[in-house]
Amino acid sequence: MKKIILLLTTVFALTNSWAQKISVNPPVPAARQLQWQQMEFYLFVHFGPNTFTDLEWGKGTEPEDVFNPTHLDCGQWCRIAKAAGAKGIILTAKHHDGFCLWPSKYSTHTVAQSKWKNGKGDVLLELRDSCKKYGLKMGVYLSPWDRNHPEYGTPAYNDVFVNMMKEVVQRYGPFFEFWWDGANGEGPNGKKQVYDWCRFENTMRAIAPKTVLFSDIGPDARWVGNEKGFAGDPNWDLLDTAGFTRGIGAPSNDTLNHGNVNGKNWIPAECDVSIRPGWFYHKEEDEKVKSPEQLFELYLKSVGRGANLLLNVPPDRDGLIDAHDSAALVGFKKLRDESFDNTIAEKKFNTASSTYTIPLPSTQKINCIVLKEDIATGQKISSFTIVLQQNDNTVKEIKGNTVGNKRILTFPSTEADAIKVIINNAKATPLLNDVSVYSIDEKLIEKD
Ligand code: FUL
């Protein structure tokens, strides 16, 4: 009885202190952000003149004929994405060299001026149709920096960029995500552009209100502060953007990596990383494709820390994903399936508590626990402890900070017959709505 009273008092005290901390308007995700967060993992495709010139940043002076994929098959990209368990594909419709992978009315540096398919080719159209066929969502990367466009560096270029956004949304949308690169270098006349971000954002909101808008500082999803594919720990879905601008005016990489604990805006992190050293395909990197194990580690450090994973897989000069990359992707999927298909125990909760108990069906070795926080009403948990128990005795304690959409914790295999998750600190009354327990291959356990 004494124990019960003590427990009730503790629960009440915690709940009460959380209640006092509830801010009047805590930032919450919009419906488009919640849907996006559930996608967790999707592919990035860097493709364009650089694929054929072996550059990472094209100069903008490359003849259009350089772009000539002999066997382009977006269906192959989609089949590989599906086999990898990715939920969508974001294509670099225009990189810094300004070359448009669709026949834009607003540029003379596009597929229409190339000899590829006698100027009748359209990569965006092919990808749109393939994504539809294979049930994948499509997204577009459009670089405002344009090293080719004659108007770049003048106010007229902002009209060009707005027109291009409208053109791709109307012809090839809807998109689940629109990716703005903050890079802002010089154009063909040596001038830098003053981007009209406010207009860009208003345009997209008006024509594509369900599309998640990405840039280093959002408004809907933020850059994670590195191109290595890992989110910070802690990782808040919140960011303060007042006083900051996109590109070089963004907050520090460290802030982008962790978010702001009391940030005013809901802007979760997306981890962009390439399966190869470069973003574009280079034959000499064929042997440097990340292994399934390395990809799994990235998964733990991105999706497993509440962020989304945007994994770049660049097609080669044929217009196809190379066998090295597809093998790594299939291997990565296999590791995820082997790890998470055999759930030892899982419990769903629908009421908030400071302690969640999950009994295991028997005493057994475990080394991985997945927590999910109900983020629809905001992200709240800032500190938790997982207690592994055997015969009611504590055998191991694992401490963590934020949870968010998903938190995957791995630890050396330990025998247990129950686990307890204790919420030590939260910004407001939190709900952990799912806790599941696994035993994964020991070699996949996070190293640091
Ligand atoms: C950067 C670009 O400069 C790289 O080429 C690449 O596209 C990466 C995803 O974003 O800002």
XYZ file of N, CA, C and O in Angstrom, residues 33 91 99 105 109 189-190 194 210 221 225 245 277 295 357-358 365 371 379 421 441 445:
88
model
N 3.657 17.943 -42.229
C 4.907 17.564 -41.561
C 4.786 16.206 -40.871
O 5.729 15.424 -40.859
N 14.473 14.364 -56.858
C 15.402 14.492 -57.986
C 15.939 15.923 -58.097
O 15.180 16.886 -57.947
N 21.256 23.517 -65.581
C 20.643 22.652 -66.596
C 19.326 22.068 -66.063
O 19.286 21.464 -64.987
N 10.256 26.416 -70.107
C 10.024 27.576 -70.986
C 10.931 28.737 -70.594
O 11.046 29.716 -71.320
N 18.773 26.259 -71.471
C 19.807 25.286 -71.071
C 19.069 24.106 -70.435
O 19.044 23.960 -69.206
N 27.470 36.323 -65.218
C 27.972 37.706 -65.321
C 28.781 38.121 -64.083
O 29.026 39.293 -63.850
N 29.132 37.112 -63.267
C 29.991 37.390 -62.105
C 29.229 37.928 -60.903
O 29.825 38.251 -59.873
N 20.363 38.234 -55.263
C 19.681 38.451 -53.983
C 18.362 37.685 -54.097
O 17.444 38.114 -54.803
N 0.394 21.394 -49.479
C 0.669 20.129 -48.783
C 2.130 19.692 -48.918
O 2.517 18.641 -48.401
N 11.020 21.684 -42.953
C 12.047 20.716 -42.557
C 13.387 21.419 -42.671
O 13.586 22.248 -43.564
N 22.685 20.073 -40.547
C 23.946 20.711 -40.182
C 25.190 19.963 -40.627
O 26.304 20.413 -40.367
N 18.717 33.914 -41.772
C 18.279 33.814 -43.163
C 18.796 32.511 -43.748
O 19.662 31.867 -43.163
N 31.076 8.801 -51.964
C 31.723 10.033 -51.479
C 31.117 11.286 -52.112
O 30.902 12.293 -51.444
N 25.194 1.810 -43.839
C 23.875 2.437 -44.039
C 22.995 2.213 -42.815
O 22.251 3.110 -42.402
N 5.903 0.139 -18.223
C 6.502 -1.180 -17.980
C 6.150 -2.130 -19.115
O 4.991 -2.211 -19.534
N 7.152 -2.843 -19.596
C 6.929 -3.808 -20.688
C 7.536 -5.148 -20.268
O 8.764 -5.287 -20.213
N 18.044 -12.485 -24.064
C 19.018 -11.425 -24.361
C 18.385 -10.391 -25.277
O 17.792 -10.752 -26.297
N 11.586 3.520 -29.039
C 10.556 4.335 -28.371
C 9.930 5.276 -29.398
O 10.620 5.760 -30.301
N 6.676 18.011 -29.174
C 7.735 17.118 -28.669
C 8.060 17.530 -27.238
O 8.364 18.691 -26.984
N 10.474 2.062 -18.789
C 10.949 3.336 -19.329
C 10.468 4.418 -18.376
O 9.259 4.537 -18.131
N 21.511 -8.223 -34.628
C 22.869 -8.740 -34.803
C 23.836 -7.840 -34.014
O 23.843 -6.612 -34.213
N 25.275 -2.928 -33.485
C 25.057 -2.021 -32.359
C 25.877 -0.747 -32.513
O 27.038 -0.810 -32.906
